[in-house]
Amino acid sequence: MAEPLDKTSERRKTRLQCQGLGLSFGGQRKLADITLSLPSDGITVLMGPNGAGKSLLLRVLHGLIEPSQGHLTWSGQPPGPQVTLRQSMVFQRPVLLRRSVAANLDFILRARGTPDAARRDAALDQVGLLALGAAPARRLSGGEQQRLALARALLTDPDVLFLDEPTANLDPTATSLIESIVHAASEAGTKVMFVTHAPGQARRLADDVVFLNRGELACHAEAASFFSDPGHDAARAYLAGELTL
């Protein structure tokens, strides 16, 4: 896989600020009073048991869901078209067009008004899929599909990349490839927010950890501090494999 171009010096730095963020559906509270400040670079890993609100929080931060209470800003700007255009998201199950691998990237470039075959091929090379450019995207293996989704997400040089359990259904080899791509994107200047259930993966990736429990922010700490002692009973139980719900 090719090394990504380091755009750190020219990338707009976007810092997240949340104040009293809450989300409710049908009278049920899903997220409550989340106040959070995140650095504009590095990899922030979101952890917590099933139903903690990790995926919902990711969607709120990306502007896909409007919060019921509180507010959030990216470098002072609320979620909106101009902010969203500088962000990308990859889901646990990639959604790919019924086209070739290369055509999936061409679609994004044309939609942005910047068709560029060389840029497309560089993105495919970055994730190790250049040789499969003519193949039907939906016939790729699960790991290859997720790498294509990552290539598509990174094609626009996003300031922020949201990843919602992108390796949940993948084998160790495919997981390692995805993690390498994520590390490279972070080192090139993209802020990464990564949801995972796997403590081992979080240890490999995280610069800082946001731990949610029952829709609330239980703790936010630098990775080394979190894994040595998260300072919260629910987080300790989770890391010990004793908290699943």
mmCIF file of C-alpha atoms in Angstrom:
data_model
loop_
_atom_site.group_PDB
_atom_site.id
_atom_site.type_symbol
_atom_site.label_atom_id
_atom_site.label_comp_id
_atom_site.label_asym_id
_atom_site.label_seq_id
_atom_site.Cartn_x
_atom_site.Cartn_y
_atom_site.Cartn_z
ATOM 1 C CA MET A 1 0.000 0.000 0.000
ATOM 2 C CA ALA A 2 1.281 3.457 -0.857
ATOM 3 C CA GLU A 3 2.069 6.027 1.813
ATOM 4 C CA PRO A 4 -0.514 8.835 2.021
ATOM 5 C CA LEU A 5 0.506 12.375 1.247
ATOM 6 C CA ASP A 6 1.089 14.288 4.476
ATOM 7 C CA LYS A 7 -1.278 17.250 4.385
ATOM 8 C CA THR A 8 -0.945 18.168 8.050
ATOM 9 C CA SER A 9 0.393 21.649 7.351
ATOM 10 C CA GLU A 10 -2.479 22.593 5.054
ATOM 11 C CA ARG A 11 -5.349 20.867 6.854
ATOM 12 C CA ARG A 12 -7.887 22.965 8.705
ATOM 13 C CA LYS A 13 -7.749 21.979 12.368
ATOM 14 C CA THR A 14 -11.207 21.288 13.783
ATOM 15 C CA ARG A 15 -11.696 21.043 17.531
ATOM 16 C CA LEU A 16 -14.858 19.511 18.962
ATOM 17 C CA GLN A 17 -16.718 21.111 21.848
ATOM 18 C CA CYS A 18 -19.907 19.554 23.306
ATOM 19 C CA GLN A 19 -21.937 21.157 26.064
ATOM 20 C CA GLY A 20 -24.820 19.381 27.796
ATOM 21 C CA LEU A 21 -25.511 17.181 24.767
ATOM 22 C CA GLY A 22 -28.594 14.985 25.056
ATOM 23 C CA LEU A 23 -30.720 12.805 22.808
ATOM 24 C CA SER A 24 -34.163 11.291 23.395
ATOM 25 C CA PHE A 25 -36.423 9.101 21.248
ATOM 26 C CA GLY A 26 -40.074 8.476 22.083
ATOM 27 C CA GLY A 27 -39.603 9.730 25.600
ATOM 28 C CA GLN A 28 -36.596 7.499 26.185
ATOM 29 C CA ARG A 29 -33.254 9.064 27.004
ATOM 30 C CA LYS A 30 -30.420 7.766 24.818
ATOM 31 C CA LEU A 31 -27.692 10.324 25.571
ATOM 32 C CA ALA A 32 -27.578 12.640 28.573
ATOM 33 C CA ASP A 33 -25.574 15.731 29.492
ATOM 34 C CA ILE A 34 -22.456 14.955 27.498
ATOM 35 C CA THR A 35 -19.906 17.719 27.901
ATOM 36 C CA LEU A 36 -16.714 17.003 26.024
ATOM 37 C CA SER A 37 -13.731 18.708 24.467
ATOM 38 C CA LEU A 38 -11.589 16.767 21.999
ATOM 39 C CA PRO A 39 -8.198 17.564 20.478
ATOM 40 C CA SER A 40 -8.097 18.455 16.802
ATOM 41 C CA ASP A 41 -5.784 15.580 15.891
ATOM 42 C CA GLY A 42 -4.994 12.012 16.871
ATOM 43 C CA ILE A 43 -7.323 9.024 17.287
ATOM 44 C CA THR A 44 -10.139 9.237 19.812
ATOM 45 C CA VAL A 45 -11.629 5.822 20.569
ATOM 46 C CA LEU A 46 -15.221 5.563 21.823
ATOM 47 C CA MET A 47 -15.827 2.555 24.069
ATOM 48 C CA GLY A 48 -18.607 1.207 26.248
ATOM 49 C CA PRO A 49 -21.001 -1.714 26.615
ATOM 50 C CA ASN A 50 -23.811 -2.501 24.191
ATOM 51 C CA GLY A 51 -26.447 0.214 24.238
ATOM 52 C CA ALA A 52 -24.130 2.779 25.801
ATOM 53 C CA GLY A 53 -24.796 5.244 22.979
ATOM 54 C CA LYS A 54 -21.514 5.121 21.089
ATOM 55 C CA SER A 55 -22.943 4.894 17.571
ATOM 56 C CA LEU A 56 -25.648 7.435 18.373
ATOM 57 C CA LEU A 57 -23.070 9.896 19.662
ATOM 58 C CA LEU A 58 -20.996 9.436 16.527
ATOM 59 C CA ARG A 59 -24.026 10.250 14.360
ATOM 60 C CA VAL A 60 -24.881 13.305 16.449
ATOM 61 C CA LEU A 61 -21.314 14.601 16.162
ATOM 62 C CA HIS A 62 -21.396 14.100 12.385
ATOM 63 C CA GLY A 63 -24.700 15.966 12.111
ATOM 64 C CA LEU A 64 -26.738 12.948 10.993
ATOM 65 C CA ILE A 65 -28.963 13.239 14.079
ATOM 66 C CA GLU A 66 -29.931 16.499 15.753
ATOM 67 C CA PRO A 67 -29.483 16.480 19.534
ATOM 68 C CA SER A 68 -32.513 16.990 21.756
ATOM 69 C CA GLN A 69 -30.580 19.123 24.233
ATOM 70 C CA GLY A 70 -27.327 21.030 24.380
ATOM 71 C CA HIS A 71 -25.105 21.973 21.493
ATOM 72 C CA LEU A 72 -21.854 21.104 19.785
ATOM 73 C CA THR A 73 -19.407 22.938 17.578
ATOM 74 C CA TRP A 74 -16.440 22.107 15.386
ATOM 75 C CA SER A 75 -13.975 24.989 15.757
ATOM 76 C CA GLY A 76 -16.879 27.217 16.705
ATOM 77 C CA GLN A 77 -19.191 26.089 13.904
ATOM 78 C CA PRO A 78 -22.321 23.988 14.524
ATOM 79 C CA PRO A 79 -22.960 20.913 12.350
ATOM 80 C CA GLY A 80 -24.168 21.927 8.900
ATOM 81 C CA PRO A 81 -23.345 21.492 5.206
ATOM 82 C CA GLN A 82 -20.052 23.362 5.348
ATOM 83 C CA VAL A 83 -18.864 21.361 8.352
ATOM 84 C CA THR A 84 -20.161 18.023 7.053
ATOM 85 C CA LEU A 85 -18.350 18.470 3.732
ATOM 86 C CA ARG A 86 -15.087 18.428 5.677
ATOM 87 C CA GLN A 87 -15.966 15.143 7.368
ATOM 88 C CA SER A 88 -16.427 11.498 6.324
ATOM 89 C CA MET A 89 -17.963 8.449 7.949
ATOM 90 C CA VAL A 90 -17.551 4.696 7.512
ATOM 91 C CA PHE A 91 -20.118 2.327 8.976
ATOM 92 C CA GLN A 92 -19.802 -1.223 10.288
ATOM 93 C CA ARG A 93 -21.428 -2.536 7.107
ATOM 94 C CA PRO A 94 -20.119 -0.593 4.100
ATOM 95 C CA VAL A 95 -22.671 0.740 1.641
ATOM 96 C CA LEU A 96 -21.229 0.424 -1.865
ATOM 97 C CA LEU A 97 -22.625 1.320 -5.260
ATOM 98 C CA ARG A 98 -23.441 -1.466 -7.736
ATOM 99 C CA ARG A 99 -20.472 -0.415 -9.828
ATOM 100 C CA SER A 100 -16.818 -1.249 -10.131
ATOM 101 C CA VAL A 101 -14.328 -0.510 -7.391
ATOM 102 C CA ALA A 102 -12.924 2.430 -9.357
ATOM 103 C CA ALA A 103 -16.395 3.741 -10.247
ATOM 104 C CA ASN A 104 -17.299 3.972 -6.555
ATOM 105 C CA LEU A 105 -14.538 6.540 -6.151
ATOM 106 C CA ASP A 106 -15.263 8.248 -9.476
ATOM 107 C CA PHE A 107 -18.803 8.896 -8.237
ATOM 108 C CA ILE A 108 -17.520 10.843 -5.214
ATOM 109 C CA LEU A 109 -15.061 12.877 -7.267
ATOM 110 C CA ARG A 110 -17.702 13.794 -9.836
ATOM 111 C CA ALA A 111 -20.144 14.724 -7.080
ATOM 112 C CA ARG A 112 -17.514 17.117 -5.726
ATOM 113 C CA GLY A 113 -16.866 18.469 -9.213
ATOM 114 C CA THR A 114 -13.288 17.178 -9.247
ATOM 115 C CA PRO A 115 -13.054 14.087 -11.495
ATOM 116 C CA ASP A 116 -9.464 12.881 -11.427
ATOM 117 C CA ALA A 117 -8.400 9.362 -12.430
ATOM 118 C CA ALA A 118 -4.908 9.815 -11.020
ATOM 119 C CA ARG A 119 -6.289 10.850 -7.635
ATOM 120 C CA ARG A 120 -8.700 7.911 -7.698
ATOM 121 C CA ASP A 121 -5.938 5.440 -8.458
ATOM 122 C CA ALA A 122 -3.719 6.913 -5.741
ATOM 123 C CA ALA A 123 -6.536 6.391 -3.226
ATOM 124 C CA LEU A 124 -6.994 2.780 -4.334
ATOM 125 C CA ASP A 125 -3.259 2.188 -4.152
ATOM 126 C CA GLN A 126 -3.210 3.625 -0.635
ATOM 127 C CA VAL A 127 -5.595 0.888 0.548
ATOM 128 C CA GLY A 128 -4.125 -1.911 -1.582
ATOM 129 C CA LEU A 129 -6.990 -2.158 -4.083
ATOM 130 C CA LEU A 130 -5.501 -0.655 -7.253
ATOM 131 C CA ALA A 131 -5.287 -4.058 -8.971
ATOM 132 C CA LEU A 132 -9.012 -4.596 -8.332
ATOM 133 C CA GLY A 133 -10.195 -1.307 -9.828
ATOM 134 C CA ALA A 134 -12.292 -2.994 -12.542
ATOM 135 C CA ALA A 135 -13.860 -5.581 -10.220
ATOM 136 C CA PRO A 136 -17.502 -5.272 -9.076
ATOM 137 C CA ALA A 137 -17.367 -3.572 -5.678
ATOM 138 C CA ARG A 138 -20.006 -5.829 -4.129
ATOM 139 C CA ARG A 139 -18.056 -8.977 -5.004
ATOM 140 C CA LEU A 140 -15.100 -7.991 -2.876
ATOM 141 C CA SER A 141 -14.428 -9.755 0.394
ATOM 142 C CA GLY A 142 -15.648 -8.106 3.581
ATOM 143 C CA GLY A 143 -12.229 -6.697 4.366
ATOM 144 C CA GLU A 144 -11.747 -5.423 0.827
ATOM 145 C CA GLN A 145 -15.163 -3.756 0.885
ATOM 146 C CA GLN A 146 -14.281 -1.980 4.099
ATOM 147 C CA ARG A 147 -10.959 -0.829 2.650
ATOM 148 C CA LEU A 148 -12.850 0.522 -0.358
ATOM 149 C CA ALA A 149 -15.216 2.363 1.981
ATOM 150 C CA LEU A 150 -12.181 3.848 3.717
ATOM 151 C CA ALA A 151 -10.613 4.878 0.411
ATOM 152 C CA ARG A 152 -13.859 6.596 -0.542
ATOM 153 C CA ALA A 153 -14.050 8.348 2.827
ATOM 154 C CA LEU A 154 -10.457 9.543 2.634
ATOM 155 C CA LEU A 155 -10.685 10.610 -1.008
ATOM 156 C CA THR A 156 -11.846 14.110 -0.069
ATOM 157 C CA ASP A 157 -9.085 14.657 2.528
ATOM 158 C CA PRO A 158 -11.540 15.015 5.430
ATOM 159 C CA ASP A 159 -10.638 16.975 8.526
ATOM 160 C CA VAL A 160 -12.518 14.391 10.613
ATOM 161 C CA LEU A 161 -13.067 10.681 9.917
ATOM 162 C CA PHE A 162 -15.804 8.857 11.864
ATOM 163 C CA LEU A 163 -15.484 5.061 12.014
ATOM 164 C CA ASP A 164 -18.305 3.006 13.551
ATOM 165 C CA GLU A 165 -16.863 -0.433 14.373
ATOM 166 C CA PRO A 166 -15.306 -0.825 10.905
ATOM 167 C CA THR A 167 -13.572 -4.104 11.784
ATOM 168 C CA ALA A 168 -16.367 -5.768 13.801
ATOM 169 C CA ASN A 169 -16.936 -8.564 11.265
ATOM 170 C CA LEU A 170 -13.391 -8.972 9.959
ATOM 171 C CA ASP A 171 -10.649 -11.520 10.564
ATOM 172 C CA PRO A 172 -7.336 -10.503 12.205
ATOM 173 C CA THR A 173 -5.510 -9.971 8.898
ATOM 174 C CA ALA A 174 -8.219 -7.716 7.485
ATOM 175 C CA THR A 175 -8.436 -5.899 10.823
ATOM 176 C CA SER A 176 -4.702 -5.244 10.804
ATOM 177 C CA LEU A 177 -4.895 -3.761 7.295
ATOM 178 C CA ILE A 178 -7.732 -1.441 8.334
ATOM 179 C CA GLU A 179 -5.838 -0.337 11.428
ATOM 180 C CA SER A 180 -2.769 0.463 9.311
ATOM 181 C CA ILE A 181 -4.867 2.676 7.040
ATOM 182 C CA VAL A 182 -6.412 4.433 10.039
ATOM 183 C CA HIS A 183 -2.999 5.061 11.599
ATOM 184 C CA ALA A 184 -1.695 6.474 8.313
ATOM 185 C CA ALA A 185 -4.709 8.787 7.963
ATOM 186 C CA SER A 186 -4.180 10.074 11.487
ATOM 187 C CA GLU A 187 -0.486 10.643 10.918
ATOM 188 C CA ALA A 188 -1.325 12.584 7.749
ATOM 189 C CA GLY A 189 -3.458 14.993 9.798
ATOM 190 C CA THR A 190 -6.994 13.627 9.820
ATOM 191 C CA LYS A 191 -8.784 13.597 13.172
ATOM 192 C CA VAL A 192 -10.173 10.074 13.712
ATOM 193 C CA MET A 193 -13.072 9.047 15.942
ATOM 194 C CA PHE A 194 -13.218 5.249 16.170
ATOM 195 C CA VAL A 195 -15.919 3.149 17.862
ATOM 196 C CA THR A 196 -14.827 -0.302 19.025
ATOM 197 C CA HIS A 197 -15.826 -2.958 21.553
ATOM 198 C CA ALA A 198 -12.344 -4.482 21.564
ATOM 199 C CA PRO A 199 -9.990 -3.286 24.328
ATOM 200 C CA GLY A 200 -7.006 -4.721 22.448
ATOM 201 C CA GLN A 201 -7.835 -2.672 19.375
ATOM 202 C CA ALA A 202 -8.371 0.415 21.489
ATOM 203 C CA ARG A 203 -4.941 -0.056 23.059
ATOM 204 C CA ARG A 204 -3.356 -0.268 19.604
ATOM 205 C CA LEU A 205 -5.129 2.770 18.179
ATOM 206 C CA ALA A 206 -6.171 5.255 20.824
ATOM 207 C CA ASP A 207 -4.505 8.505 21.735
ATOM 208 C CA ASP A 208 -7.442 9.206 24.036
ATOM 209 C CA VAL A 209 -10.538 7.247 25.089
ATOM 210 C CA VAL A 210 -14.139 8.361 25.563
ATOM 211 C CA PHE A 211 -16.031 5.808 27.667
ATOM 212 C CA LEU A 212 -19.833 5.858 27.629
ATOM 213 C CA ASN A 213 -22.163 3.975 29.960
ATOM 214 C CA ARG A 214 -25.977 4.100 29.864
ATOM 215 C CA GLY A 215 -25.898 7.100 27.559
ATOM 216 C CA GLU A 216 -23.662 9.135 29.830
ATOM 217 C CA LEU A 217 -20.020 10.156 29.590
ATOM 218 C CA ALA A 218 -18.371 8.050 32.284
ATOM 219 C CA CYS A 219 -14.842 9.249 31.590
ATOM 220 C CA HIS A 220 -12.531 10.787 29.008
ATOM 221 C CA ALA A 221 -8.798 10.289 29.413
ATOM 222 C CA GLU A 222 -5.539 9.851 27.554
ATOM 223 C CA ALA A 223 -5.142 6.245 26.472
ATOM 224 C CA ALA A 224 -2.236 5.392 28.771
ATOM 225 C CA SER A 225 -4.092 6.766 31.768
ATOM 226 C CA PHE A 226 -7.368 5.084 30.830
ATOM 227 C CA PHE A 227 -5.871 1.617 30.471
ATOM 228 C CA SER A 228 -3.781 1.866 33.637
ATOM 229 C CA ASP A 229 -6.723 3.120 35.703
ATOM 230 C CA PRO A 230 -9.796 4.645 34.029
ATOM 231 C CA GLY A 231 -10.956 6.178 37.301
ATOM 232 C CA HIS A 232 -14.543 4.958 36.917
ATOM 233 C CA ASP A 233 -16.073 1.732 38.255
ATOM 234 C CA ALA A 234 -18.039 0.946 35.067
ATOM 235 C CA ALA A 235 -14.944 1.402 32.909
ATOM 236 C CA ARG A 236 -12.873 -0.803 35.211
ATOM 237 C CA ALA A 237 -15.538 -3.506 35.070
ATOM 238 C CA TYR A 238 -15.722 -3.228 31.294
ATOM 239 C CA LEU A 239 -11.981 -3.632 30.836
ATOM 240 C CA ALA A 240 -12.097 -6.629 33.171
ATOM 241 C CA GLY A 241 -14.811 -8.207 31.016
ATOM 242 C CA GLU A 242 -17.393 -7.871 33.765
ATOM 243 C CA LEU A 243 -19.656 -5.227 32.222
ATOM 244 C CA THR A 244 -21.530 -6.085 29.031
ATOM 245 C CA LEU A 245 -24.895 -4.341 29.459
#
